[in-house]
Every structure is written in structure tokens, then in C-alpha cells.
Amino acid sequence: MKKWLRGISIGVFLLAVLAGLSWWLLGPDLRPSPDVEVIRTGTVRRGTLNVTVNAGGNIQAVREAQLAFNTAGSITEINVTVGDTVHRGDMLARLDTTSFEDALHEAELSLAQAELSLQTLRKPADSADLELAKLRMQEASQAMKVAELSRAVAEARAANDIDRARELAEDAAHAYQDYLEMLDRYGLPEGLAAGITAMYMEAEGNVGITQLKGDYAIQQAKSQWASAYQRYVQAKRDLSELESGADPYQIRLAELQVASAELNLDQRRADLEAAELRAPMDGVITSSDIEIGDTVIAGQPVITLLDEKSLTAELTVDEIDIGKLQVGQPVTLTLDAYPDIALQGVIDQIGILPHQRSGVVSYSVRAHLLEPTSIAIRQGMTVNAVVTVQEVPDLLLIPSWAVRTDQATGDVYTYRLKDGIPERVTLQIGLFNETWSEVRAGLEEGDTVALVSEATKLLEFHGPLSGR
């Protein structure tokens, strides 16, 4: 009996020792610790939870233009410097336009001449023009008759003159022969026949000269007739055109000449416009690589223009969060350069292809700013984004700073104040963001929770605040 009672006493003692040891080792779950200090308190409440995704990135411009002249030339005017704000259509720089202006003036004259020729062809003939054409044809006809008569007269006169010249030559030949016979008969020297010999030779020569004069007069009359005939044919053609109108082929040819002159004029105007470099959009000058007197070639970029209204946040989102994002979701943006200013944006593009770096997979997401801002946002600035992916109303919420994770067990817990003394409470957490976390079990509305500092006991490991 005594042994039995003694055994019971020993068992009770051992149970008491074990209970005391458990109370000491597992105290944070069962009792307040004398080494706990309350740093911060908060209240469990009901409210709407905004579920967010955080991302970082840089400011980029969707619209940036590298501006170049479309023709070569020498710079004579520069109207902007880096940092200037310009509007669409503003002239930024100009080339020497002397040669372009001269070419434009010549093209204008060529077009005016072509249009005048076409207008003349299309203009209907009036009675005065018709009468003048008839008179020209009559004049040419009369000239032909006169030329024909002149030719006949010239031929008759030439025939008569040649006959007379031949008769005179024959008479001179007979006289010359008779004179020689007389000298021979009287034994006189032939030198006495020098005078009559000259007469004879002159008479023979006059035959050829008369022939040439006659031929020339006849040819001249024929030429006059041919000229009169050409005038007659032209006058007849002119009269016919006046009576029937211009030839359609000539009109069409003149129309094509006008069209060609118009195209040439348009090209010369384009050349002159190409000598001016104008802003294609509103924006800010970010670079300028030209000076007065520089020679540039066509297509060589000389000025960079950035559309500040097209600035976007190019974000990098972890693969864990990418499935939560959709085009159209609102984004709150803050810049490292302006940490106290919140900018509003919206997602307009989600990348499809992944990026992998050091084993981490991420995706590119683009968000554009919704409203203009007075701050000077620059391309390349570092930006931090908070994307609201879900709004859930009527949830029991605990401040996220009060939620902790036991690194040894993985349990999620917090400290609840009861009668001013913090006690550890195991939690079941649902949705969360950086500010609030959903409580699914472990607390009630109105509970006060605390962030505490605590001494580490044997077999107790309290991890840092979970990254929720």
C-alpha cells in the first residue's frame, strides 16, 4: 500500500515538473512573457481590401522622333536648343534655299507658258481671225500667179536674149573671119586684127553670160512661186483649223505638257519645303547635332524630339504576379526623383515573352500616365508601381505589420492585447496587401493587436514580419 502511494506521489511530482517545464519553454503560446515590450498597436476591423501587385521599372517614351532633312544642303538657321518645348509644325532648322527658290521660279514660268499654249488652242476663232486667214490665203494665191507670170516672162526673155546673143556672136565671127581674109589678101600682119579679135571673143562670151542670166531669172521666178505656194498651203491649213477648231491630238499634247509642268512645280515646291525641318508633333528637344554652316546629307538625323505626353512606365513583373494583371487596371506610380508625388496610370500592354535573369522569370508590363503633371518627368527615371488587381469588401482586416511567421513551424501568428498583456494567437490569413491582411480565423472585430519585441527562448523561434 505504501509502495502504491509512493508511486502515485512520484508520478504527480514528475507531472508537475513536466508541466512547469512546458510552461517555461512554451510560454509565449500559453502565458505572457516578462521579456515582451509592446512597440505598436492596432485594431482588427472590417473593411474593403485592395489587393495589389508591386513592380518596378523605368520611364520610357512611346513616341520619339529622330528628325532629318529630306535633302542635302548647308544649315543657315537653327531655332531650337536642347530642352525647348515645340509644337507640331514649328520650324526647327533651315537649309540655304537660294537654289530651290530659283528652280521654283523657273517651274512657275514653264507652267504659265504651257497653260497659255493650251488656252490658245482651246480658244474659238473669231470673225477677224477667219477674215485674216482668208486674206492670207488670197495673198498667197495672187503671189503664186505673179510668180508664175514672172517665170513665163523670164523664160521668154531668156530665150530671146540667148537668140540675140548667138546672132551677135555669129555676126562677130563672120566679121572676124572676113577681116582675117582681107589681111591675108593684102599681106598685112595678123596683129592688125587685135581689136576685131577682142570683139569676137566678147560676143562669144556674152552667149554664156546671157544663158546664165536667163537661167537665174527663171530660177528666181520659180523660187518666188514655191514660197508663195508654201504660204498658200499654210494659210489654207490655218483657215481650216480656225473653221474646224484645234486638232484634238494637239490639245491632248498641250494638256500633257501642262500636267508635266504642274508635276515639276510640285516637285520644286517639295524641294523648297524639304529645306525646312519642322516638328511632326508636340514635344521637347532632347538632342541637337547641328550648327550654323554645317553641311548635312539627306536622311542624316540632326535633332531628336520626344513626345512627353507619350511617356509610359515600362515595368518588370514577377511570374507569380503576372496572372493577376489585366489591361485596363489602374496603377499608382511614384518616381524616385519625386517620392512624395503619386501619379495615376493604367495598364495598356502586358508582355507575352518571358525574361529570365539569375533564375528569376519576369514579364514586361507597360502603363501610361492618365493626366499631365507639372513635374519634370524624364525618360529613364526609376518608377515604382502599385497595381490594384482586386477590391474585396466586408473583410475582417488586421494591419499587415502585426502579422508574423514562425520560422520553425511556418505558423502565422500575431500578438493580441488582453487586459493590456500581449498573448500569441495563431492566425489563418487570406488575401493581403502591404497595409492590410484578411483574417479568416484567430481574431474578432475590435481586437487589439500589437507588434512586440521578444527575447528568444529555447525551442522558440520568432521570424521577422512576413513579406505580405
Coordinates of C-alpha atoms in Angstrom, one line a residue:
M1 CA 0.0 0.0 0.0
K2 CA 2.8 2.4 0.9
K3 CA 4.6 1.5 -2.3
W4 CA 1.5 2.2 -4.3
L5 CA 1.0 5.6 -2.6
R6 CA 4.7 6.4 -3.0
G7 CA 4.4 5.6 -6.8
I8 CA 1.5 8.0 -7.1
S9 CA 3.4 10.7 -5.4
I10 CA 6.4 10.3 -7.6
G11 CA 4.1 10.4 -10.7
V12 CA 2.4 13.5 -9.6
F13 CA 5.8 15.1 -8.9
L14 CA 7.0 14.2 -12.4
L15 CA 3.8 15.6 -14.0
A16 CA 4.3 18.8 -12.1
V17 CA 7.9 19.1 -13.2
L18 CA 6.9 18.4 -16.8
A19 CA 4.1 21.0 -16.6
G20 CA 6.4 23.6 -15.2
L21 CA 9.0 22.9 -17.9
S22 CA 6.4 23.1 -20.6
W23 CA 5.0 26.3 -19.1
W24 CA 8.5 27.8 -19.2
L25 CA 9.5 26.6 -22.7
L26 CA 6.2 27.1 -24.5
G27 CA 5.3 30.2 -22.5
P28 CA 4.6 32.6 -25.5
D29 CA 1.6 30.4 -26.5
L30 CA 0.3 29.9 -23.0
R31 CA 1.3 32.9 -20.9
P32 CA 2.7 36.5 -21.1
S33 CA 6.4 36.7 -21.2
P34 CA 8.1 39.1 -18.8
D35 CA 10.6 40.0 -21.6
V36 CA 7.9 41.3 -24.1
E37 CA 7.8 45.0 -25.0
V38 CA 4.8 46.5 -27.0
I39 CA 6.1 48.6 -29.8
R40 CA 2.9 49.4 -31.8
T41 CA -0.8 48.6 -31.5
G42 CA -3.6 48.4 -34.0
T43 CA -7.3 47.3 -34.2
V44 CA -8.9 44.5 -36.1
R45 CA -11.7 45.9 -38.2
R46 CA -14.0 45.2 -41.1
G47 CA -13.4 47.0 -44.4
T48 CA -12.6 46.8 -48.1
L49 CA -9.2 45.2 -49.1
N50 CA -7.4 46.4 -52.2
V51 CA -5.3 43.5 -53.4
T52 CA -2.2 44.9 -55.2
V53 CA 0.8 43.9 -57.2
N54 CA 4.1 45.8 -56.8
A55 CA 6.5 46.3 -59.7
G56 CA 9.4 48.5 -60.6
G57 CA 10.8 49.8 -63.8
N58 CA 11.7 53.0 -65.8
I59 CA 10.0 55.8 -67.6
Q60 CA 10.1 55.4 -71.4
A61 CA 8.7 57.3 -74.3
V62 CA 6.4 55.6 -76.8
R63 CA 6.9 58.4 -79.4
E64 CA 10.4 59.6 -80.0
A65 CA 11.4 61.0 -83.4
Q66 CA 14.9 61.2 -85.0
L67 CA 14.4 64.2 -87.3
A68 CA 16.4 64.6 -90.6
F69 CA 16.3 66.8 -93.7
N70 CA 15.0 65.1 -96.9
T71 CA 17.6 66.9 -99.0
A72 CA 21.2 67.8 -98.7
G73 CA 22.4 71.4 -98.0
S74 CA 24.1 73.9 -95.7
I75 CA 22.5 74.9 -92.4
T76 CA 21.6 78.6 -92.3
E77 CA 19.0 78.8 -89.5
I78 CA 18.5 76.9 -86.2
N79 CA 15.6 77.9 -84.0
V80 CA 15.8 75.5 -81.1
T81 CA 18.1 74.2 -78.4
V82 CA 18.0 71.2 -76.1
G83 CA 15.2 71.4 -73.6
D84 CA 12.9 73.6 -75.7
T85 CA 9.2 72.8 -75.9
V86 CA 7.9 72.9 -79.5
H87 CA 4.5 72.4 -81.2
R88 CA 3.6 70.4 -84.3
G89 CA 4.6 72.4 -87.4
D90 CA 7.2 74.6 -85.7
M91 CA 10.2 75.2 -87.9
L92 CA 13.3 73.8 -86.1
A93 CA 16.0 74.5 -88.7
R94 CA 16.5 75.6 -92.3
L95 CA 18.9 75.0 -95.2
D96 CA 20.1 77.5 -97.7
T97 CA 17.1 77.9 -100.1
T98 CA 18.6 80.0 -102.9
S99 CA 18.9 77.2 -105.5
F100 CA 15.5 75.8 -104.5
E101 CA 13.8 79.2 -104.9
D102 CA 15.4 79.7 -108.4
A103 CA 14.2 76.3 -109.5
L104 CA 10.7 77.0 -108.2
H105 CA 10.6 80.3 -110.2
E106 CA 11.6 78.5 -113.4
A107 CA 9.0 75.9 -112.8
E108 CA 6.3 78.6 -112.4
L109 CA 7.3 80.2 -115.7
S110 CA 7.2 76.8 -117.5
L111 CA 3.7 76.1 -116.2
A112 CA 2.5 79.6 -117.3
Q113 CA 3.8 79.0 -120.8
A114 CA 2.2 75.6 -121.1
E115 CA -1.1 76.9 -119.8
L116 CA -1.0 79.8 -122.3
S117 CA -0.4 77.4 -125.2
L118 CA -3.3 75.2 -124.2
Q119 CA -5.6 78.2 -123.7
T120 CA -4.7 79.4 -127.2
L121 CA -5.6 76.0 -128.7
R122 CA -8.9 75.8 -126.9
K123 CA -9.9 79.4 -127.8
P124 CA -12.5 79.5 -130.6
A125 CA -11.7 81.6 -133.7
D126 CA -13.5 84.9 -134.1
S127 CA -14.6 86.5 -137.4
A128 CA -11.5 88.8 -137.6
D129 CA -9.2 85.7 -137.4
L130 CA -11.2 84.0 -140.1
E131 CA -11.1 87.0 -142.4
L132 CA -7.3 87.4 -141.8
A133 CA -6.7 83.8 -142.7
K134 CA -8.8 84.1 -145.9
L135 CA -6.8 87.3 -146.8
R136 CA -3.5 85.4 -146.2
M137 CA -4.7 82.6 -148.5
Q138 CA -5.8 85.0 -151.2
E139 CA -2.5 86.9 -151.0
A140 CA -0.5 83.7 -151.3
S141 CA -2.7 82.7 -154.3
Q142 CA -2.0 86.0 -156.0
A143 CA 1.7 85.7 -155.3
M144 CA 1.6 82.3 -157.0
K145 CA 0.0 83.8 -160.1
V146 CA 2.5 86.6 -160.1
A147 CA 5.4 84.2 -159.7
E148 CA 4.0 82.0 -162.5
L149 CA 3.8 85.0 -164.8
S150 CA 7.3 86.1 -163.8
R151 CA 8.6 82.7 -164.6
A152 CA 7.0 82.8 -168.1
V153 CA 8.3 86.2 -168.7
A154 CA 11.8 85.2 -167.5
E155 CA 11.7 82.1 -169.8
A156 CA 10.6 84.1 -172.8
R157 CA 13.1 86.9 -172.1
A158 CA 15.9 84.4 -171.6
A159 CA 15.1 82.7 -174.9
N160 CA 15.0 86.0 -176.7
D161 CA 18.2 87.2 -175.1
I162 CA 20.1 84.0 -175.9
D163 CA 19.0 84.1 -179.5
R164 CA 20.1 87.6 -179.9
A165 CA 23.4 86.9 -178.2
R166 CA 24.0 84.0 -180.5
E167 CA 23.2 86.1 -183.6
L168 CA 25.6 88.8 -182.4
A169 CA 28.2 86.1 -181.8
E170 CA 27.7 84.7 -185.4
D171 CA 27.9 88.2 -186.8
A172 CA 31.1 88.8 -184.9
A173 CA 32.5 85.5 -186.1
H174 CA 31.8 86.4 -189.8
A175 CA 33.3 89.8 -189.4
Y176 CA 36.4 88.4 -187.7
Q177 CA 36.8 85.8 -190.5
D178 CA 36.3 88.4 -193.2
Y179 CA 38.9 90.7 -191.6
L180 CA 41.4 87.9 -191.4
E181 CA 40.9 87.0 -195.1
M182 CA 41.4 90.7 -196.0
L183 CA 44.7 90.9 -194.1
D184 CA 45.9 87.7 -195.8
R185 CA 44.9 89.0 -199.2
Y186 CA 46.8 92.2 -198.8
G187 CA 49.7 90.5 -197.0
L188 CA 49.2 92.5 -193.8
P189 CA 50.3 91.2 -190.4
E190 CA 47.6 89.5 -188.2
G191 CA 48.4 91.8 -185.3
L192 CA 46.3 94.4 -187.0
A193 CA 43.3 92.1 -186.2
A194 CA 43.6 92.5 -182.4
G195 CA 40.6 94.8 -182.0
I196 CA 38.2 92.7 -184.0
T197 CA 39.5 89.6 -182.2
A198 CA 38.5 91.1 -178.9
M199 CA 35.1 92.0 -180.2
Y200 CA 34.7 88.4 -181.4
M201 CA 35.7 86.9 -178.1
E202 CA 33.4 89.2 -176.2
A203 CA 30.5 88.2 -178.4
E204 CA 31.2 84.6 -177.8
G205 CA 31.4 85.2 -174.0
N206 CA 28.1 87.1 -174.0
V207 CA 26.3 84.0 -175.2
G208 CA 27.3 82.1 -171.9
I209 CA 26.6 85.1 -169.7
T210 CA 23.2 85.6 -171.3
Q211 CA 22.4 82.0 -170.7
L212 CA 23.3 82.2 -167.0
K213 CA 21.3 85.4 -166.6
G214 CA 18.3 83.8 -168.1
D215 CA 18.5 80.7 -166.0
Y216 CA 18.9 82.8 -162.9
A217 CA 15.8 84.9 -163.7
I218 CA 13.8 81.7 -164.4
Q219 CA 15.0 80.1 -161.1
Q220 CA 14.2 83.2 -159.1
A221 CA 10.7 83.2 -160.5
K222 CA 10.3 79.5 -159.6
S223 CA 11.5 80.2 -156.1
Q224 CA 9.0 83.0 -155.7
W225 CA 6.3 80.7 -156.8
A226 CA 7.4 77.9 -154.4
S227 CA 7.4 80.4 -151.5
A228 CA 4.0 81.7 -152.4
Y229 CA 2.8 78.1 -152.6
Q230 CA 4.0 77.3 -149.1
R231 CA 2.3 80.4 -147.8
Y232 CA -0.9 79.4 -149.6
V233 CA -0.8 75.9 -148.1
Q234 CA -0.1 77.3 -144.6
A235 CA -2.9 79.9 -144.9
K236 CA -5.3 77.2 -146.1
R237 CA -4.4 75.0 -143.2
D238 CA -4.8 77.8 -140.7
L239 CA -8.2 78.7 -142.2
S240 CA -9.2 75.1 -141.9
E241 CA -8.1 74.8 -138.3
L242 CA -9.9 78.1 -137.5
E243 CA -13.1 76.8 -139.1
S244 CA -13.0 73.3 -137.6
G245 CA -11.2 74.1 -134.3
A246 CA -7.8 72.8 -133.0
D247 CA -6.6 69.3 -133.7
P248 CA -7.6 67.0 -130.7
Y249 CA -4.1 65.5 -130.8
Q250 CA -2.6 68.9 -130.4
I251 CA -4.9 69.8 -127.5
R252 CA -4.1 66.5 -125.8
L253 CA -0.4 67.1 -126.2
A254 CA -0.7 70.6 -124.8
E255 CA -2.7 69.1 -121.8
L256 CA 0.1 66.6 -121.1
Q257 CA 2.6 69.4 -121.2
V258 CA 0.6 71.4 -118.6
A259 CA 0.4 68.3 -116.4
S260 CA 4.1 67.7 -116.7
A261 CA 4.8 71.4 -115.8
E262 CA 2.4 71.1 -112.8
L263 CA 4.3 68.0 -111.5
N264 CA 7.6 69.8 -112.0
L265 CA 6.3 72.7 -110.0
D266 CA 5.0 70.4 -107.2
Q267 CA 8.5 68.8 -107.0
R268 CA 10.2 72.2 -106.8
R269 CA 7.8 73.2 -104.0
A270 CA 8.5 70.0 -102.2
D271 CA 12.3 70.6 -102.6
L272 CA 11.8 74.1 -101.0
E273 CA 9.8 72.6 -98.2
A274 CA 12.4 69.9 -97.6
A275 CA 14.9 72.7 -96.9
E276 CA 12.9 73.4 -93.7
L277 CA 12.9 70.9 -90.8
R278 CA 9.6 71.1 -88.9
A279 CA 8.3 69.4 -85.8
P280 CA 6.0 66.4 -86.7
M281 CA 4.4 66.5 -83.2
D282 CA 4.4 68.4 -79.9
G283 CA 7.3 67.6 -77.7
V284 CA 10.7 68.5 -76.2
I285 CA 14.0 68.7 -78.0
T286 CA 16.3 66.2 -76.3
S287 CA 19.3 66.5 -78.6
S288 CA 20.6 68.7 -81.5
D289 CA 23.7 67.8 -83.5
I290 CA 23.9 70.8 -85.9
E291 CA 25.4 74.3 -86.0
I292 CA 25.1 77.2 -88.5
G293 CA 27.2 76.4 -91.6
D294 CA 27.2 72.7 -91.2
T295 CA 26.6 70.6 -94.3
V296 CA 24.1 67.8 -93.9
I297 CA 23.0 64.9 -96.2
A298 CA 19.5 63.7 -96.8
G299 CA 18.3 61.3 -94.1
Q300 CA 21.0 62.2 -91.6
P301 CA 19.4 62.6 -88.1
V302 CA 20.2 66.0 -86.7
I303 CA 17.5 66.6 -84.0
T304 CA 15.7 64.3 -81.5
L305 CA 12.2 65.2 -80.5
L306 CA 10.4 63.5 -77.5
D307 CA 6.7 63.5 -77.0
E308 CA 6.3 63.9 -73.2
K309 CA 2.6 63.1 -73.4
S310 CA 3.6 59.6 -74.6
L311 CA 5.7 58.8 -71.5
T312 CA 5.0 55.3 -70.1
A313 CA 6.2 53.2 -67.2
E314 CA 7.9 50.1 -68.5
L315 CA 7.6 47.7 -65.6
T316 CA 9.0 44.3 -64.7
V317 CA 6.5 41.9 -63.0
D318 CA 7.4 38.6 -61.4
E319 CA 5.9 35.5 -62.9
I320 CA 4.0 34.8 -59.7
D321 CA 2.0 38.1 -60.1
I322 CA 1.7 38.3 -63.9
G323 CA -1.5 36.3 -64.0
K324 CA -3.2 38.8 -61.7
L325 CA -2.8 41.7 -64.2
Q326 CA -5.1 42.7 -67.0
V327 CA -5.1 45.6 -69.5
G328 CA -7.1 48.5 -68.1
Q329 CA -6.2 48.0 -64.4
P330 CA -5.4 51.2 -62.5
V331 CA -1.8 51.9 -61.4
T332 CA -0.4 54.2 -58.9
L333 CA 3.1 55.3 -59.8
T334 CA 5.8 57.0 -57.8
L335 CA 9.2 58.2 -59.1
D336 CA 12.4 58.0 -57.1
A337 CA 13.0 61.6 -58.1
Y338 CA 9.6 62.7 -56.7
P339 CA 8.8 60.1 -53.9
D340 CA 6.0 62.2 -52.4
I341 CA 4.0 62.6 -55.6
A342 CA 1.6 59.8 -56.7
L343 CA 0.9 59.6 -60.4
Q344 CA -2.1 57.8 -61.8
G345 CA -1.9 55.4 -64.8
V346 CA -3.5 52.4 -66.4
I347 CA -2.0 49.2 -67.8
D348 CA -2.2 49.2 -71.6
Q349 CA 0.1 46.3 -72.6
I350 CA 1.2 43.0 -71.0
G351 CA 4.2 41.2 -72.5
I352 CA 3.9 37.6 -73.7
L353 CA 7.5 36.6 -73.9
P354 CA 9.3 36.0 -70.6
H355 CA 12.6 37.4 -69.4
Q356 CA 14.9 35.2 -67.3
R357 CA 17.7 36.6 -65.2
S358 CA 19.6 34.7 -62.5
G359 CA 16.9 32.0 -62.5
V360 CA 14.1 34.6 -61.9
V361 CA 11.3 34.7 -64.6
S362 CA 9.6 38.0 -65.2
Y363 CA 7.4 39.8 -67.8
S364 CA 7.3 43.3 -69.2
V365 CA 4.2 45.4 -68.5
R366 CA 3.5 48.9 -69.8
A367 CA 1.4 51.5 -68.1
H368 CA 0.7 55.0 -69.4
L369 CA 0.1 58.1 -67.4
L370 CA -3.5 59.3 -67.3
E371 CA -3.2 63.0 -66.8
P372 CA -0.5 65.7 -67.4
T373 CA 1.7 66.7 -64.5
S374 CA 3.6 69.8 -63.6
I375 CA 6.7 67.8 -62.5
A376 CA 9.6 67.4 -65.0
I377 CA 9.4 63.7 -65.9
R378 CA 12.4 62.5 -67.8
Q379 CA 12.9 59.4 -69.9
G380 CA 14.8 56.7 -67.9
M381 CA 13.7 57.8 -64.4
T382 CA 13.2 54.9 -61.9
V383 CA 9.5 54.3 -61.2
N384 CA 7.7 52.1 -58.6
A385 CA 4.2 50.9 -59.4
V386 CA 1.3 49.6 -57.3
V387 CA -1.4 47.9 -59.4
T388 CA -4.8 47.4 -57.8
V389 CA -5.9 43.9 -59.1
Q390 CA -8.9 43.3 -56.8
E391 CA -11.2 45.2 -54.4
V392 CA -12.9 42.9 -51.8
P393 CA -15.5 44.5 -49.5
D394 CA -16.5 43.5 -45.9
L395 CA -13.4 41.5 -44.8
L396 CA -12.0 41.2 -41.3
L397 CA -8.7 43.0 -41.6
I398 CA -5.6 43.1 -39.5
P399 CA -2.7 45.5 -40.1
S400 CA -0.1 43.7 -42.1
W401 CA 2.7 44.9 -39.9
A402 CA 1.2 42.8 -37.0
V403 CA 1.3 39.5 -38.9
R404 CA 4.4 37.3 -38.2
T405 CA 5.5 33.8 -39.3
D406 CA 7.2 31.3 -37.1
Q407 CA 10.3 30.3 -39.0
A408 CA 10.5 26.9 -37.2
T409 CA 6.9 25.8 -37.8
G410 CA 5.7 28.0 -40.5
D411 CA 2.7 29.1 -38.4
V412 CA 1.3 32.6 -38.9
Y413 CA 0.6 34.4 -35.7
T414 CA 0.2 37.8 -34.0
Y415 CA 0.0 39.2 -30.5
R416 CA -3.4 40.2 -29.1
L417 CA -3.6 42.5 -26.1
K418 CA -5.8 41.1 -23.4
D419 CA -6.1 43.2 -20.3
G420 CA -3.1 45.1 -21.6
I421 CA -0.9 42.0 -21.8
P422 CA 0.1 40.6 -25.2
E423 CA -0.7 37.0 -25.9
R424 CA 0.4 35.0 -29.0
V425 CA -2.5 33.9 -31.3
T426 CA -2.2 31.7 -34.3
L427 CA -3.9 33.1 -37.4
Q428 CA -5.3 31.9 -40.7
I429 CA -4.6 34.7 -43.3
G430 CA -6.4 35.1 -46.7
L431 CA -5.9 38.0 -49.1
F432 CA -3.4 40.7 -48.2
N433 CA -1.5 43.7 -49.4
E434 CA 1.3 45.8 -47.9
T435 CA -1.1 47.6 -45.5
W436 CA -3.9 45.1 -44.5
S437 CA -4.3 41.3 -44.4
E438 CA -7.6 39.3 -44.3
V439 CA -8.2 37.4 -41.1
R440 CA -10.1 34.1 -41.7
A441 CA -9.6 32.6 -38.2
G442 CA -8.0 33.6 -34.9
L443 CA -9.3 37.1 -34.2
E444 CA -12.5 39.0 -33.9
E445 CA -13.6 42.5 -34.9
G446 CA -12.4 45.0 -32.4
D447 CA -9.4 43.0 -31.1
T448 CA -6.3 45.0 -30.4
V449 CA -3.1 43.6 -31.9
A450 CA 0.4 44.5 -31.1
L451 CA 3.9 44.5 -32.6
V452 CA 6.2 43.4 -29.8
S453 CA 9.9 42.8 -29.2
E454 CA 10.6 39.5 -27.5
A455 CA 13.6 37.5 -26.1
T456 CA 14.3 34.2 -27.8
K457 CA 13.7 31.2 -25.6
L458 CA 14.9 27.6 -26.1
L459 CA 12.8 25.8 -28.7
E460 CA 11.1 29.1 -29.7
F461 CA 12.0 30.9 -32.9
H462 CA 10.1 34.0 -34.0
G463 CA 10.8 35.0 -37.6
P464 CA 10.6 38.6 -39.0
L465 CA 7.4 40.0 -40.2
S466 CA 6.3 38.1 -43.3
G467 CA 6.7 39.9 -46.6
R468 CA 2.9 40.3 -47.1

